[in-house]
Short mmCIF file of C-alpha atoms in Angstrom, two decimals:
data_model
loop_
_atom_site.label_atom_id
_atom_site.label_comp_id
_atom_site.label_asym_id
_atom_site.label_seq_id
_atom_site.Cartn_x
_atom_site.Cartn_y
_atom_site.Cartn_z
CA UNK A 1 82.43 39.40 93.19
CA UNK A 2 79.47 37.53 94.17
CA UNK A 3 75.53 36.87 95.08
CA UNK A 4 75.29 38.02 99.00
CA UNK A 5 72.16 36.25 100.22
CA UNK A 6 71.11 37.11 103.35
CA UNK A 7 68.56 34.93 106.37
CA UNK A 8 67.06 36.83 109.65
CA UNK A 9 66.79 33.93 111.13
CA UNK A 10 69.81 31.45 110.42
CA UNK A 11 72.55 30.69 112.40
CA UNK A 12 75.21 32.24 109.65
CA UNK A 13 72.89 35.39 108.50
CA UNK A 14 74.64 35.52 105.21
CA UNK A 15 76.43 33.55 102.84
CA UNK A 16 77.80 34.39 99.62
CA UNK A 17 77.83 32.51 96.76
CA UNK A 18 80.64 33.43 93.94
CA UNK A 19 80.24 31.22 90.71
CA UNK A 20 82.54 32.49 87.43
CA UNK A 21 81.89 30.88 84.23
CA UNK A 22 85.00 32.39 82.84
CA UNK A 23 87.07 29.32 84.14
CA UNK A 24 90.73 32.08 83.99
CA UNK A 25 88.85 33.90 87.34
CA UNK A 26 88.20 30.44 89.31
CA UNK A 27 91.06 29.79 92.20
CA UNK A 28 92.29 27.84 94.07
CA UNK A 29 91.22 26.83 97.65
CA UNK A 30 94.14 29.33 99.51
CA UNK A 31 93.00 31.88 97.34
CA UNK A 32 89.34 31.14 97.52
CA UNK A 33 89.91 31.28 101.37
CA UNK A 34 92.16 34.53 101.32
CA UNK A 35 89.28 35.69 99.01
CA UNK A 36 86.53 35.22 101.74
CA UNK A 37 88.76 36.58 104.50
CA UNK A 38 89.44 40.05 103.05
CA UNK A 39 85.87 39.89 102.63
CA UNK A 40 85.31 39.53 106.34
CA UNK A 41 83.98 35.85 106.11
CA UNK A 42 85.26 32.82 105.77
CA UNK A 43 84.86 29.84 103.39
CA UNK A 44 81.12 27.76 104.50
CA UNK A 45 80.94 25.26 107.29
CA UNK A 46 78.31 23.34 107.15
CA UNK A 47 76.94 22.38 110.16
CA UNK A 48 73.88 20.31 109.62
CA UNK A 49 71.75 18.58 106.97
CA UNK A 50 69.54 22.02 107.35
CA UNK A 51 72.22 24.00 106.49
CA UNK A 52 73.47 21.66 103.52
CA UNK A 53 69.24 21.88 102.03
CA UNK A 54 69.74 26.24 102.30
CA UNK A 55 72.70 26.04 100.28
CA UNK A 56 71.26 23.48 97.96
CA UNK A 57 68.44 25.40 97.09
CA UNK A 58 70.74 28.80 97.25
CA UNK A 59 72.42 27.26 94.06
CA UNK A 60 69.20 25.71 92.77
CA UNK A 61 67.61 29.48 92.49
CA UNK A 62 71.32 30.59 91.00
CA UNK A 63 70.99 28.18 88.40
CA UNK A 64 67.31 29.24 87.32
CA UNK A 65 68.20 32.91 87.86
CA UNK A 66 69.24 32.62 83.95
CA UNK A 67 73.06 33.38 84.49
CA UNK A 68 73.84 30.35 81.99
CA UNK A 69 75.39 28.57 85.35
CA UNK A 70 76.70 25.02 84.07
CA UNK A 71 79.44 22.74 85.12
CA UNK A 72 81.58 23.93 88.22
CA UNK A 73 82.45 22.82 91.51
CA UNK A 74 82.60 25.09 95.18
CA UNK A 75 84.78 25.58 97.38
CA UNK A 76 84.03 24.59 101.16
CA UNK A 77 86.18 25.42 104.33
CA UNK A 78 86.82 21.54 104.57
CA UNK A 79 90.07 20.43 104.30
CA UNK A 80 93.10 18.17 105.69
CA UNK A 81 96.46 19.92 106.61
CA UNK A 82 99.74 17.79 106.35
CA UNK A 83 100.48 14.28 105.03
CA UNK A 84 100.13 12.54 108.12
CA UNK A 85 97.65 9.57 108.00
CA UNK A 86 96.28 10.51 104.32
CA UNK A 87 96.45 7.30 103.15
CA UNK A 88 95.14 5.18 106.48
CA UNK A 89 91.40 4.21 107.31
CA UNK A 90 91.78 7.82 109.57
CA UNK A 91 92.12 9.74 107.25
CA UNK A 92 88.51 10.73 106.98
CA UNK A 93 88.72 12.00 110.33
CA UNK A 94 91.57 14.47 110.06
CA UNK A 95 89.61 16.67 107.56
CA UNK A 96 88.65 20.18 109.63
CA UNK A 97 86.82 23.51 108.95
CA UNK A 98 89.24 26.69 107.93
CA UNK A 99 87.37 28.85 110.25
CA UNK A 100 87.49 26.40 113.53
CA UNK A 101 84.08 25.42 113.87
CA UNK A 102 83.55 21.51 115.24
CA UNK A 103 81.04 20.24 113.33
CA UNK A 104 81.02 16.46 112.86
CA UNK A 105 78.41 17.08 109.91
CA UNK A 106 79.69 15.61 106.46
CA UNK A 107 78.19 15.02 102.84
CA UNK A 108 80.79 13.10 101.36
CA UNK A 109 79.89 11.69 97.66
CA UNK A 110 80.22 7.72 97.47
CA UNK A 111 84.19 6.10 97.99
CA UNK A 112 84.73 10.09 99.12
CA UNK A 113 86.98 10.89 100.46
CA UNK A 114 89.69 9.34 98.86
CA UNK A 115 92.72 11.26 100.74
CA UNK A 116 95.99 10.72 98.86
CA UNK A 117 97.42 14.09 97.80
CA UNK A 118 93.23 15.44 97.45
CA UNK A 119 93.16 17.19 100.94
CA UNK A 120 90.89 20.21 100.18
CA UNK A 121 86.91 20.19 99.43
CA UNK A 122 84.50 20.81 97.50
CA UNK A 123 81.22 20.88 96.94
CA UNK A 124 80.12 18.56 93.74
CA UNK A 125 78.06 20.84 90.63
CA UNK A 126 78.28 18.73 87.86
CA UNK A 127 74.87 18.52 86.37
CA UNK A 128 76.14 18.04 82.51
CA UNK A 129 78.30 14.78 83.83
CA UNK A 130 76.36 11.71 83.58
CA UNK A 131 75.40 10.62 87.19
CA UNK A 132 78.16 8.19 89.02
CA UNK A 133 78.16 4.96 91.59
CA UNK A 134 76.69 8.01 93.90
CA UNK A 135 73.78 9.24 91.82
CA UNK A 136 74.05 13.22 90.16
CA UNK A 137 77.31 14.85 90.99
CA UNK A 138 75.23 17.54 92.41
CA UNK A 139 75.95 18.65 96.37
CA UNK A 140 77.96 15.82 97.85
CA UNK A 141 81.53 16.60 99.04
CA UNK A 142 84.41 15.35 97.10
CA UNK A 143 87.63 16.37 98.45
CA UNK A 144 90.04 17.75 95.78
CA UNK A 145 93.90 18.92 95.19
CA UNK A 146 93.94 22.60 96.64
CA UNK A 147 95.60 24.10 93.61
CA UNK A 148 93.04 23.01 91.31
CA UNK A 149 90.82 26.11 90.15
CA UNK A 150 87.09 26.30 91.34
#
């Protein structure tokens, strides 16, 4: 389940935005992906600092909507397949979007990413956490371990 918000006049013409508070129905990025394709979608590429604001203030309106929204990162079709170079000065250029799309756009949080075994990505909503080296973890990239449950 989800919010479906739909735009006329975007590139993407809808995006849907599933939050749970109940932290046993989060997932994992596979699933979260799986999830999206069923759907007929696919999980977000961003491609520009226009599209990053529209989902910014798609969460903003979430979180005033009243639904109690608090701590809880997203999943984002960015991620980093194999070992390869993870731990080399390259490695933040062998992250890539699940659905194929080229976009060299990226809103990586400060000392992000940090590669190792963290090769999927999300997208930072933190606003209880007091604010890091970075500022508020709030819509910066951090990239994650994909079985961890958002």
């Amino acid at each position: 389940s989800g919010q479906k918000v739909c735009y006329g006049d975007f590139k993407h013409s809808c995006y849907k935005l599933a939050y749970f508070q109940d932290l046993s129905r989060r997932v994992g990025f596979q699933e979260a992906r799986q999830a999206c394709e069923i759907d007929g979608g696919a999980l977000l590429s961003l491609e520009s600092e226009a599209e990053q604001q529209l989902i910014e203030n798609m969460l903003q309106n979430l979180t005033k909507s009243g639904s109690g929204i608090s701590d809880g990162d997203f999943w984002i079709g960015l991620w980093r397949s194999g070992d390869g170079l993870a731990t080399s000065s390259a490695c933040p250029d062998l992250y890539q979007w699940a659905d194929g799309s080229i976009s060299p756009f990226r809103n990586w949080y400060t000392d992000e990413p940090s590669c190792g075994s963290e090769a999927c990505v999300v997208m930072y909503h933190q606003p209880t956490a007091n604010p890091g080296l970075g500022g508020p973890y709030l819509y910066q990239w951090n990239d994650d371990r994909c079985n961890m449950k958002h």
